Amino acid sequence: MSQPKKTLTVGTPWRVILLFTVPLLIGNIVQQMYHVIDAVVVGQSLGVNSLAAVGVTGSLLFLFIGFAWGMTSGFAIPTAQAYGGGNYAAVRRSVAAGTILTAGISLLLTVSAPFLAEPLLRLMRTPTELLPEATTFAVISFLGAASTMFFNYLSAIIRAIGDARTPLIFLIVSCVLNIALVVLFVSIMGHGVGGAAFATVLAQLGAVIGCFWYLKAKLPVLHVERKDWKVSYQELSHHLRIGVPMGFQASIIAIGTVVVQVKLNEMGAEAVAAYTAATRVDGLAVAFLASLGLAVSTFVAQNYGARQFGRIRQGVRQSLVMATVGSIVLAVTLIAAGSPIVRMFVGDAAENVVSMAHWYLVVNGVLYFTLGLLFVLRGALQGLGRTFVPMMTGVTELVGRVGAAIILGSYFGFSGIVWGNPIAWIAAVVLLWPAWRRALRDIRSDELAFDLISTENAPVVAGVSEAERAAAASMTQAESVVVTDACEPAALYPDAILAATAAEPDGEPLDLEQSIPKREVCGVTTN
């Protein structure tokens, strides 16, 4: 098999990251616009109560399906790392492991979630008149969860090898098909909110079929052979250790959204309308920052696998600059034009709603730069396979939003709730920054370690004296690579095992055990 082009391991870092971000950004905007059009169709065809019934399921669906989306995105990180390292056998086994886990979780979600829909909606104090339609919409959405999960997973592994354009094409096709089916099932055939949910399931199923066809026809590097399905427990565990924290991060954020919504409901219709309009505008505004964070995650994962440590540092540094500049542009735009934009949603009559929504946009816009730092640093750590701290940032965001809703909301009303997002972002960055600094130290240690045991010129390695190796190890606390049964041999660092066989001048094997202390690489063995 000819080696595919590693689109994120060559070229100027900021340029390849930005080019990778653009399709993700377009995809985010397309999804946002689809939700707006879908709401218009349901509201115009079925009425306000039906629209509200669909709306109240949003947090519940995000709680479950958001978890699944985050987890499947995490399953693709080992794929990107192995691809960046040029180990295509490890790529195939990673795809097999991720597919097995995605299928298992899809089955679990499909079987259990529909039975939980109505009890959870009641727990959320859904108005009685909305409960039947809300339950119908949630149950059908959960029954079709497998199509959502596999579309997300297939898109993630295609992006893992540097292709962000193809998932965008299938996303656009899915959204267009979804809108057409919603009009057909709801407006023409009169199937109600159940028809709207079924339209989404069918549209995403079509996208799954399209992604699978493209993968089989155009991406041989992702073709799983029969032997690749024999994945070990350690490999499955490694994927889960990355995927589960990313899933929990999404679910934790969803819980915070539910609490904030409950508090807004207590403040009345104007507060709900202002917050809804402002978050719609905010969602479009931060799409660039969110897309940049996802691009950084894939960039770091590929370059970590390729042992391009200096390139990781450079790419993340340049991404932080792009995020800061983008944040300033977004802030100026929302502060200057926030009110006219909000009026597009609520009209000219609701001046109090416009004022409240504009205040939300001003407070959030001024502190967008912290959100940019959050997305980039979290994406970089996830790309390295370090998902615990990013998961804990979800907890801090939950505490920040819930605290603002309950405490500040009680004292300052809507203005107090508005501060929930900035507080959450700042708290998350406080955790992420030191975690990234620790990661940088480890990256520098890895860089020195592999310079010492490089196989590009084995005689040079053999010519390094024991004293020199020991001194370098002592100065940098460099760490060696330990490959266990959980990994394809040299899955991430294909030269490491060969380097370990390099000979010293006296003909004895290079003693990495003594010169460089061990650490975990594939997430299984530590010492």
Coordinates of C-alpha atoms in Angstrom, one line a residue:
M1 CA 0.0 0.0 0.0
S2 CA 1.4 3.4 -0.9
Q3 CA 1.7 5.8 2.0
P4 CA -1.1 8.4 2.0
K5 CA -0.2 12.0 2.4
K6 CA -0.2 13.1 6.0
T7 CA -1.8 16.5 5.5
L8 CA -1.2 17.7 9.1
T9 CA 2.4 16.6 9.6
V10 CA 3.8 18.7 6.8
G11 CA 3.5 22.4 5.9
T12 CA 3.4 25.6 7.9
P13 CA 1.5 24.6 11.1
W14 CA -0.9 27.6 11.3
R15 CA -1.8 27.3 7.7
V16 CA -2.6 23.6 7.8
I17 CA -4.6 24.0 11.0
L18 CA -6.5 26.9 9.5
L19 CA -7.3 25.0 6.3
F20 CA -8.4 22.1 8.4
T21 CA -10.6 24.4 10.5
V22 CA -12.5 25.9 7.6
P23 CA -14.5 22.7 6.7
L24 CA -15.3 22.2 10.4
L25 CA -16.5 25.8 10.7
I26 CA -18.7 25.4 7.6
G27 CA -20.1 22.2 9.1
N28 CA -20.9 23.9 12.4
I29 CA -22.6 26.7 10.6
V30 CA -24.6 24.3 8.4
Q31 CA -25.8 22.5 11.5
Q32 CA -26.8 25.7 13.2
M33 CA -28.7 26.8 10.2
Y34 CA -30.4 23.4 9.9
H35 CA -31.7 23.7 13.5
V36 CA -33.1 27.1 12.7
I37 CA -34.9 25.9 9.5
D38 CA -36.2 22.8 11.3
A39 CA -37.6 24.9 14.1
V40 CA -39.4 27.1 11.5
V41 CA -41.0 24.1 9.7
V42 CA -42.2 22.5 13.0
G43 CA -43.4 25.8 14.4
Q44 CA -45.2 26.9 11.3
S45 CA -46.8 23.5 10.5
L46 CA -47.6 22.2 14.0
G47 CA -47.8 25.3 16.2
V48 CA -46.1 26.7 19.2
N49 CA -46.7 23.8 21.6
S50 CA -45.2 21.3 19.2
L51 CA -42.1 23.6 18.7
A52 CA -41.8 23.9 22.5
A53 CA -42.2 20.1 22.9
V54 CA -39.2 19.6 20.5
G55 CA -37.3 22.3 22.3
V56 CA -37.6 20.8 25.8
T57 CA -36.0 17.5 24.6
G58 CA -32.8 19.4 23.5
S59 CA -31.0 19.1 26.8
L60 CA -32.1 15.5 27.3
L61 CA -30.9 14.4 23.9
F62 CA -27.7 16.3 24.3
L63 CA -27.2 14.5 27.7
F64 CA -27.2 11.1 26.0
I65 CA -26.3 11.7 22.4
G66 CA -23.7 14.4 23.3
F67 CA -22.0 11.8 25.5
A68 CA -22.0 9.4 22.6
W69 CA -20.7 12.0 20.2
G70 CA -17.8 13.0 22.5
M71 CA -16.9 9.3 23.1
T72 CA -16.8 8.4 19.4
S73 CA -14.6 11.5 18.7
G74 CA -12.3 10.2 21.4
F75 CA -12.1 6.8 19.7
A76 CA -10.6 8.5 16.7
I77 CA -7.6 10.0 18.6
P78 CA -5.6 6.7 18.7
T79 CA -6.3 6.4 15.0
A80 CA -4.9 9.8 14.3
Q81 CA -1.8 9.1 16.4
A82 CA -1.1 5.8 14.7
Y83 CA -1.7 7.4 11.3
G84 CA 0.7 10.2 12.1
G85 CA 3.3 7.6 13.1
G86 CA 2.9 5.8 9.7
N87 CA 1.8 2.5 11.3
Y88 CA -1.2 1.5 9.2
A89 CA -1.6 -1.9 10.9
A90 CA -2.2 0.1 14.1
V91 CA -4.6 2.4 12.2
R92 CA -6.7 -0.6 11.1
R93 CA -6.8 -2.1 14.6
S94 CA -7.8 1.2 16.1
V95 CA -10.6 1.5 13.6
A96 CA -11.7 -2.1 14.5
A97 CA -11.6 -1.3 18.2
G98 CA -13.6 2.0 17.7
T99 CA -16.2 0.2 15.6
I100 CA -16.7 -2.5 18.1
L101 CA -17.1 0.0 20.9
T102 CA -19.4 2.3 18.9
A103 CA -21.6 -0.7 18.0
G104 CA -21.8 -1.8 21.6
I105 CA -22.7 1.6 23.0
S106 CA -25.2 2.2 20.2
L107 CA -27.0 -1.0 21.2
L108 CA -27.0 -0.1 24.9
L109 CA -28.3 3.4 24.1
T110 CA -31.0 2.1 21.7
V111 CA -32.3 -0.5 24.2
S112 CA -32.2 1.6 27.4
A113 CA -32.7 5.3 26.5
P114 CA -36.3 5.0 25.1
F115 CA -37.6 3.7 28.4
L116 CA -35.9 6.5 30.3
A117 CA -37.3 9.3 28.1
E118 CA -40.7 9.9 29.7
P119 CA -39.5 9.6 33.4
L120 CA -36.6 12.0 32.7
L121 CA -38.9 14.5 31.0
R122 CA -41.2 14.4 34.0
L123 CA -38.2 14.9 36.3
M124 CA -37.3 18.0 34.3
R125 CA -40.8 19.4 35.1
T126 CA -41.9 19.3 31.5
P127 CA -45.4 21.0 31.2
T128 CA -48.1 18.4 31.0
E129 CA -49.4 19.7 27.7
L130 CA -46.0 19.2 26.1
L131 CA -45.2 15.8 27.6
P132 CA -46.8 13.5 25.0
E133 CA -45.1 15.1 21.9
A134 CA -41.8 15.6 23.7
T135 CA -41.8 11.9 24.7
T136 CA -42.6 10.8 21.1
F137 CA -39.8 13.0 19.7
A138 CA -37.2 11.7 22.3
V139 CA -38.1 8.0 21.9
I140 CA -37.8 8.1 18.1
S141 CA -34.5 10.0 18.4
F142 CA -33.1 7.5 20.8
L143 CA -34.2 4.5 18.7
G144 CA -32.2 6.0 15.9
A145 CA -29.2 6.8 18.0
A146 CA -27.0 4.2 16.2
S147 CA -27.2 6.3 13.0
T148 CA -26.1 9.4 14.8
M149 CA -23.2 7.6 16.6
F150 CA -21.9 5.9 13.5
F151 CA -22.1 9.1 11.4
N152 CA -20.1 10.8 14.1
Y153 CA -17.6 8.0 14.4
L154 CA -17.0 7.6 10.6
S155 CA -16.6 11.3 10.2
A156 CA -14.1 11.3 13.1
I157 CA -11.9 8.6 11.7
I158 CA -11.9 10.2 8.2
R159 CA -10.9 13.5 9.9
A160 CA -8.2 11.6 11.8
I161 CA -6.3 10.9 8.6
G162 CA -6.4 14.6 7.7
D163 CA -9.6 14.8 5.5
A164 CA -12.1 17.3 6.9
R165 CA -13.7 18.1 3.6
T166 CA -15.4 14.7 3.0
P167 CA -17.3 14.6 6.3
L168 CA -18.4 18.2 5.5
I169 CA -19.9 17.1 2.2
F170 CA -21.8 14.3 3.8
L171 CA -22.9 16.6 6.6
I172 CA -24.3 19.1 4.1
V173 CA -26.1 16.3 2.2
S174 CA -27.5 15.0 5.4
C175 CA -28.8 18.4 6.4
V176 CA -30.4 19.1 3.1
L177 CA -32.0 15.6 3.1
N178 CA -33.2 16.2 6.6
I179 CA -34.9 19.5 5.7
A180 CA -36.6 17.9 2.7
L181 CA -37.8 14.9 4.8
V182 CA -39.1 17.2 7.6
V183 CA -41.1 19.2 5.1
L184 CA -42.4 15.9 3.6
F185 CA -43.2 14.1 6.8
V186 CA -44.5 17.1 8.8
S187 CA -45.9 19.6 6.4
I188 CA -47.2 17.3 3.7
M189 CA -47.9 13.9 5.3
G190 CA -48.9 15.3 8.7
H191 CA -46.9 12.9 10.9
G192 CA -46.2 15.5 13.6
V193 CA -43.1 15.7 15.8
G194 CA -42.5 12.0 15.3
G195 CA -42.1 12.6 11.6
A196 CA -39.5 15.3 12.4
A197 CA -37.5 13.0 14.6
F198 CA -37.8 10.2 12.0
A199 CA -36.6 12.5 9.3
T200 CA -33.4 13.2 11.2
V201 CA -32.8 9.5 11.8
L202 CA -33.2 8.7 8.1
A203 CA -31.0 11.6 7.0
Q204 CA -28.2 10.5 9.2
L205 CA -28.6 6.9 8.2
G206 CA -28.1 8.1 4.6
A207 CA -24.9 9.9 5.7
V208 CA -23.6 6.8 7.3
I209 CA -24.1 4.8 4.1
G210 CA -22.4 7.5 2.1
C211 CA -19.4 7.7 4.5
F212 CA -19.1 3.9 4.5
W213 CA -19.1 3.8 0.7
Y214 CA -16.5 6.5 0.5
L215 CA -14.3 4.8 3.1
K216 CA -14.5 1.5 1.2
A217 CA -13.9 3.1 -2.2
K218 CA -11.3 5.7 -1.5
L219 CA -9.6 5.1 1.8
P220 CA -7.8 1.7 1.8
V221 CA -5.7 2.8 4.8
L222 CA -9.0 2.5 6.9
H223 CA -9.9 -0.9 5.5
V224 CA -10.2 -3.4 8.4
E225 CA -9.0 -6.9 7.6
R226 CA -10.2 -10.1 9.3
K227 CA -7.2 -10.4 11.6
D228 CA -7.7 -6.8 12.8
W229 CA -11.0 -7.6 14.5
K230 CA -9.1 -9.7 17.1
V231 CA -8.5 -6.7 19.3
S232 CA -7.2 -7.1 22.8
Y233 CA -8.8 -6.0 26.0
Q234 CA -6.0 -3.6 26.5
E235 CA -6.7 -1.9 23.1
L236 CA -10.4 -1.6 23.9
S237 CA -9.5 -0.2 27.3
H238 CA -7.1 2.3 25.8
H239 CA -9.8 3.7 23.4
L240 CA -12.3 3.8 26.3
R241 CA -9.8 5.7 28.5
I242 CA -9.7 8.4 25.9
G243 CA -13.3 8.3 24.7
V244 CA -15.2 8.0 28.0
P245 CA -13.8 11.2 29.6
M246 CA -14.6 13.2 26.4
G247 CA -18.2 11.8 26.5
F248 CA -18.6 12.7 30.1
Q249 CA -17.3 16.2 29.4
A250 CA -20.2 16.7 26.9
S251 CA -22.7 15.3 29.3
I252 CA -21.5 17.4 32.2
I253 CA -22.0 20.5 30.1
A254 CA -25.5 19.3 29.2
I255 CA -26.4 19.0 32.9
G256 CA -25.3 22.6 33.5
T257 CA -27.6 23.7 30.6
V258 CA -30.5 21.9 32.2
V259 CA -30.0 23.7 35.5
V260 CA -29.6 27.1 33.8
Q261 CA -32.8 26.5 31.8
V262 CA -34.8 25.7 35.0
K263 CA -33.6 29.0 36.6
L264 CA -34.5 30.9 33.4
N265 CA -38.0 29.4 33.5
E266 CA -38.5 30.9 36.9
M267 CA -37.6 34.4 35.6
G268 CA -40.4 34.5 33.0
A269 CA -40.9 34.5 29.3
E270 CA -38.7 37.6 28.6
A271 CA -35.7 36.1 30.2
V272 CA -36.2 32.8 28.3
A273 CA -36.6 34.6 25.0
A274 CA -33.6 36.8 25.6
Y275 CA -31.4 33.9 26.5
T276 CA -32.6 31.8 23.6
A277 CA -32.0 34.5 21.1
A278 CA -28.6 35.4 22.5
T279 CA -27.4 31.7 22.6
R280 CA -28.4 31.3 19.0
V281 CA -26.2 34.2 18.0
D282 CA -23.5 33.1 20.4
G283 CA -23.5 29.6 18.9
L284 CA -22.8 31.0 15.4
A285 CA -20.1 33.3 16.8
V286 CA -18.1 30.7 18.7
A287 CA -18.3 28.2 15.9
F288 CA -14.9 29.3 14.7
L289 CA -13.3 28.8 18.1
A290 CA -14.9 25.4 18.5
S291 CA -13.8 24.3 15.1
L292 CA -10.2 25.5 15.7
G293 CA -10.1 23.4 18.9
L294 CA -11.2 20.3 17.0
A295 CA -8.6 21.0 14.3
V296 CA -5.8 21.4 16.9
S297 CA -6.8 18.0 18.5
T298 CA -6.3 16.2 15.2
F299 CA -3.1 18.2 14.4
V300 CA -1.5 17.3 17.7
A301 CA -2.6 13.7 17.5
Q302 CA -1.0 13.1 14.1
N303 CA 2.2 15.0 14.9
Y304 CA 2.5 13.2 18.3
G305 CA 2.4 9.9 16.4
A306 CA 4.9 11.2 13.9
R307 CA 7.2 12.3 16.7
Q308 CA 7.1 15.9 15.5
F309 CA 7.3 17.4 19.0
G310 CA 8.6 20.8 18.0
R311 CA 5.9 21.1 15.4
I312 CA 3.3 20.4 18.2
R313 CA 4.6 23.3 20.2
Q314 CA 4.7 25.6 17.3
G315 CA 1.2 24.6 16.1
V316 CA -0.4 25.1 19.5
R317 CA 1.4 28.4 20.0
Q318 CA 0.2 29.7 16.6
S319 CA -3.3 28.4 17.2
L320 CA -3.5 30.4 20.5
V321 CA -2.6 33.5 18.5
M322 CA -5.3 32.7 15.9
A323 CA -7.9 32.1 18.7
T324 CA -7.0 35.4 20.3
V325 CA -7.3 37.4 17.1
G326 CA -10.5 35.7 16.2
S327 CA -11.9 36.3 19.6
I328 CA -11.2 40.1 19.4
V329 CA -12.9 40.2 15.9
L330 CA -16.0 38.4 17.3
A331 CA -16.2 40.6 20.4
V332 CA -16.1 43.8 18.4
T333 CA -18.7 42.5 16.0
L334 CA -21.1 41.4 18.7
I335 CA -20.7 44.6 20.8
A336 CA -21.2 46.8 17.7
A337 CA -24.0 44.8 16.0
G338 CA -25.5 42.6 18.7
S339 CA -28.8 44.5 19.0
P340 CA -29.7 44.5 15.3
I341 CA -28.8 40.8 15.1
V342 CA -31.0 39.9 18.0
R343 CA -33.9 41.9 16.5
M344 CA -33.8 39.4 13.6
F345 CA -35.0 36.8 16.1
V346 CA -37.5 38.7 18.2
G347 CA -38.6 41.7 16.1
D348 CA -38.6 45.4 17.0
A349 CA -41.4 45.3 19.6
A350 CA -39.5 43.4 22.3
E351 CA -37.0 46.1 23.3
N352 CA -36.4 44.7 26.8
V353 CA -35.6 41.3 25.3
V354 CA -33.2 42.9 22.9
S355 CA -31.5 44.8 25.7
M356 CA -31.1 41.7 27.8
A357 CA -29.8 39.6 24.9
H358 CA -27.3 42.3 23.9
W359 CA -26.0 42.4 27.4
Y360 CA -25.4 38.7 27.3
L361 CA -23.5 39.1 24.0
V362 CA -21.4 42.0 25.4
V363 CA -20.3 40.1 28.6
N364 CA -19.5 36.9 26.7
G365 CA -17.9 38.7 23.8
V366 CA -15.4 40.6 25.9
L367 CA -14.2 37.3 27.4
Y368 CA -14.2 35.2 24.2
F369 CA -10.4 35.2 24.4
T370 CA -10.6 32.9 27.4
L371 CA -13.0 30.6 25.5
G372 CA -10.4 30.6 22.6
L373 CA -7.7 29.5 25.1
L374 CA -10.0 26.8 26.5
F375 CA -10.8 25.3 23.1
V376 CA -7.1 25.2 21.9
L377 CA -5.6 23.9 25.1
R378 CA -8.3 21.3 25.6
G379 CA -8.0 20.1 22.0
A380 CA -4.2 19.9 22.3
L381 CA -4.4 17.8 25.5
Q382 CA -7.0 15.5 24.0
G383 CA -4.8 15.1 20.9
L384 CA -2.0 13.9 23.2
G385 CA -4.4 11.3 24.7
R386 CA -4.6 13.2 28.0
T387 CA -8.3 13.4 28.6
F388 CA -8.6 13.5 32.4
V389 CA -8.0 17.2 32.8
P390 CA -10.2 18.1 29.9
M391 CA -12.9 16.1 31.5
M392 CA -12.4 17.9 34.8
T393 CA -12.8 21.2 32.9
G394 CA -16.3 20.0 32.2
V395 CA -16.9 19.7 35.9
T396 CA -15.6 23.2 36.5
E397 CA -17.8 24.6 33.8
L398 CA -20.7 22.8 35.4
V399 CA -19.9 24.4 38.8
G400 CA -19.4 27.8 37.2
R401 CA -22.7 27.8 35.3
V402 CA -24.8 26.2 38.0
G403 CA -23.3 28.5 40.6
A404 CA -24.0 31.6 38.5
A405 CA -27.5 30.5 37.9
I406 CA -28.3 29.7 41.5
I407 CA -26.3 32.3 43.4
L408 CA -25.8 35.2 41.0
G409 CA -29.2 34.6 39.4
S410 CA -30.9 34.9 42.8
Y411 CA -29.2 38.2 43.6
F412 CA -28.8 39.9 40.2
G413 CA -31.4 38.1 38.1
F414 CA -30.7 37.7 34.3
S415 CA -27.5 39.6 34.6
G416 CA -26.2 37.1 37.1
I417 CA -26.9 34.2 34.9
V418 CA -25.1 35.9 32.0
W419 CA -21.9 35.7 33.9
G420 CA -22.1 31.9 34.1
N421 CA -20.3 31.3 30.8
P422 CA -17.3 33.6 31.5
I423 CA -16.9 32.2 35.0
A424 CA -17.0 28.6 33.6
W425 CA -14.4 29.5 30.9
I426 CA -12.0 31.1 33.3
A427 CA -12.2 28.2 35.8
A428 CA -11.5 25.7 33.0
V429 CA -8.5 27.7 31.7
V430 CA -7.1 27.7 35.3
L431 CA -7.0 23.9 35.1
L432 CA -5.9 23.6 31.5
W433 CA -2.9 26.0 31.5
P434 CA -0.8 24.1 34.1
A435 CA -1.8 20.8 32.5
W436 CA -0.5 22.0 29.2
R437 CA 2.7 23.3 30.8
R438 CA 3.3 19.8 32.2
A439 CA 2.5 18.3 28.8
L440 CA 5.1 20.6 27.2
R441 CA 7.8 19.4 29.7
D442 CA 6.9 15.8 28.8
I443 CA 7.0 16.6 25.1
R444 CA 10.5 18.1 25.5
S445 CA 11.6 14.9 27.4
D446 CA 10.2 12.7 24.6
E447 CA 12.0 14.8 22.1
L448 CA 15.4 14.5 23.8
A449 CA 14.8 10.8 24.4
F450 CA 14.2 10.1 20.7
D451 CA 17.0 12.2 19.6
L452 CA 19.3 10.0 21.8
I453 CA 17.9 6.7 20.5
S454 CA 17.1 7.8 16.9
T455 CA 17.3 5.1 14.3
E456 CA 18.0 7.5 11.5
N457 CA 21.7 7.0 12.3
A458 CA 22.2 4.1 14.6
P459 CA 26.0 4.4 14.8
V460 CA 25.6 7.9 16.2
V461 CA 23.4 6.5 18.9
A462 CA 25.9 3.7 19.6
G463 CA 28.7 6.3 19.8
V464 CA 27.1 8.2 22.7
S465 CA 28.8 7.3 25.8
E466 CA 27.1 6.0 28.9
A467 CA 28.1 9.1 30.8
E468 CA 26.6 11.4 28.1
R469 CA 23.4 9.5 28.1
A470 CA 23.2 9.5 31.8
A471 CA 23.9 13.2 32.0
A472 CA 21.3 14.0 29.4
A473 CA 18.8 11.9 31.2
S474 CA 19.5 13.5 34.5
M475 CA 19.3 17.0 33.1
T476 CA 16.0 16.5 31.3
Q477 CA 14.3 13.7 33.2
A478 CA 13.9 12.0 29.8
E479 CA 11.6 9.0 29.6
S480 CA 11.7 5.9 27.5
V481 CA 9.0 4.3 25.5
V482 CA 7.4 1.1 26.7
V483 CA 5.3 -0.8 24.2
T484 CA 3.1 -3.4 25.7
D485 CA 0.5 -5.9 24.5
A486 CA -2.0 -3.0 24.4
C487 CA -0.2 -1.5 21.4
E488 CA 0.8 -2.4 17.9
P489 CA 4.6 -2.6 18.2
A490 CA 5.8 0.9 17.8
A491 CA 2.2 2.0 17.1
L492 CA 2.9 5.6 17.9
Y493 CA 6.7 5.6 17.6
P494 CA 7.6 3.0 14.9
D495 CA 11.3 3.7 15.3
A496 CA 11.5 3.2 19.0
I497 CA 11.7 -0.6 19.1
L498 CA 14.4 -0.6 16.4
A499 CA 16.3 2.0 18.4
A500 CA 16.2 -0.2 21.4
T501 CA 18.2 -2.8 19.6
A502 CA 21.0 -0.4 18.8
A503 CA 24.4 -1.6 20.0
E504 CA 26.9 0.2 22.2
P505 CA 30.5 0.4 21.1
D506 CA 31.4 -2.7 23.1
G507 CA 28.8 -4.7 21.2
E508 CA 26.3 -4.9 24.2
P509 CA 22.6 -3.8 23.7
L510 CA 21.8 -0.2 24.4
D511 CA 20.6 -0.3 28.0
L512 CA 17.6 2.0 27.9
E513 CA 16.4 0.6 31.3
Q514 CA 19.3 2.3 33.0
S515 CA 19.8 5.5 31.0
I516 CA 16.2 6.7 30.7
P517 CA 13.3 6.0 33.1
K518 CA 10.1 4.5 31.7
R519 CA 6.7 6.0 31.3
E520 CA 3.4 5.0 29.8
V521 CA 2.9 5.6 26.0
C522 CA -0.1 3.5 25.1
G523 CA -1.9 4.0 28.4
V524 CA -1.3 0.5 29.8
T525 CA 2.1 0.0 31.3
T526 CA 3.7 2.5 33.7
N527 CA 6.9 2.2 35.8

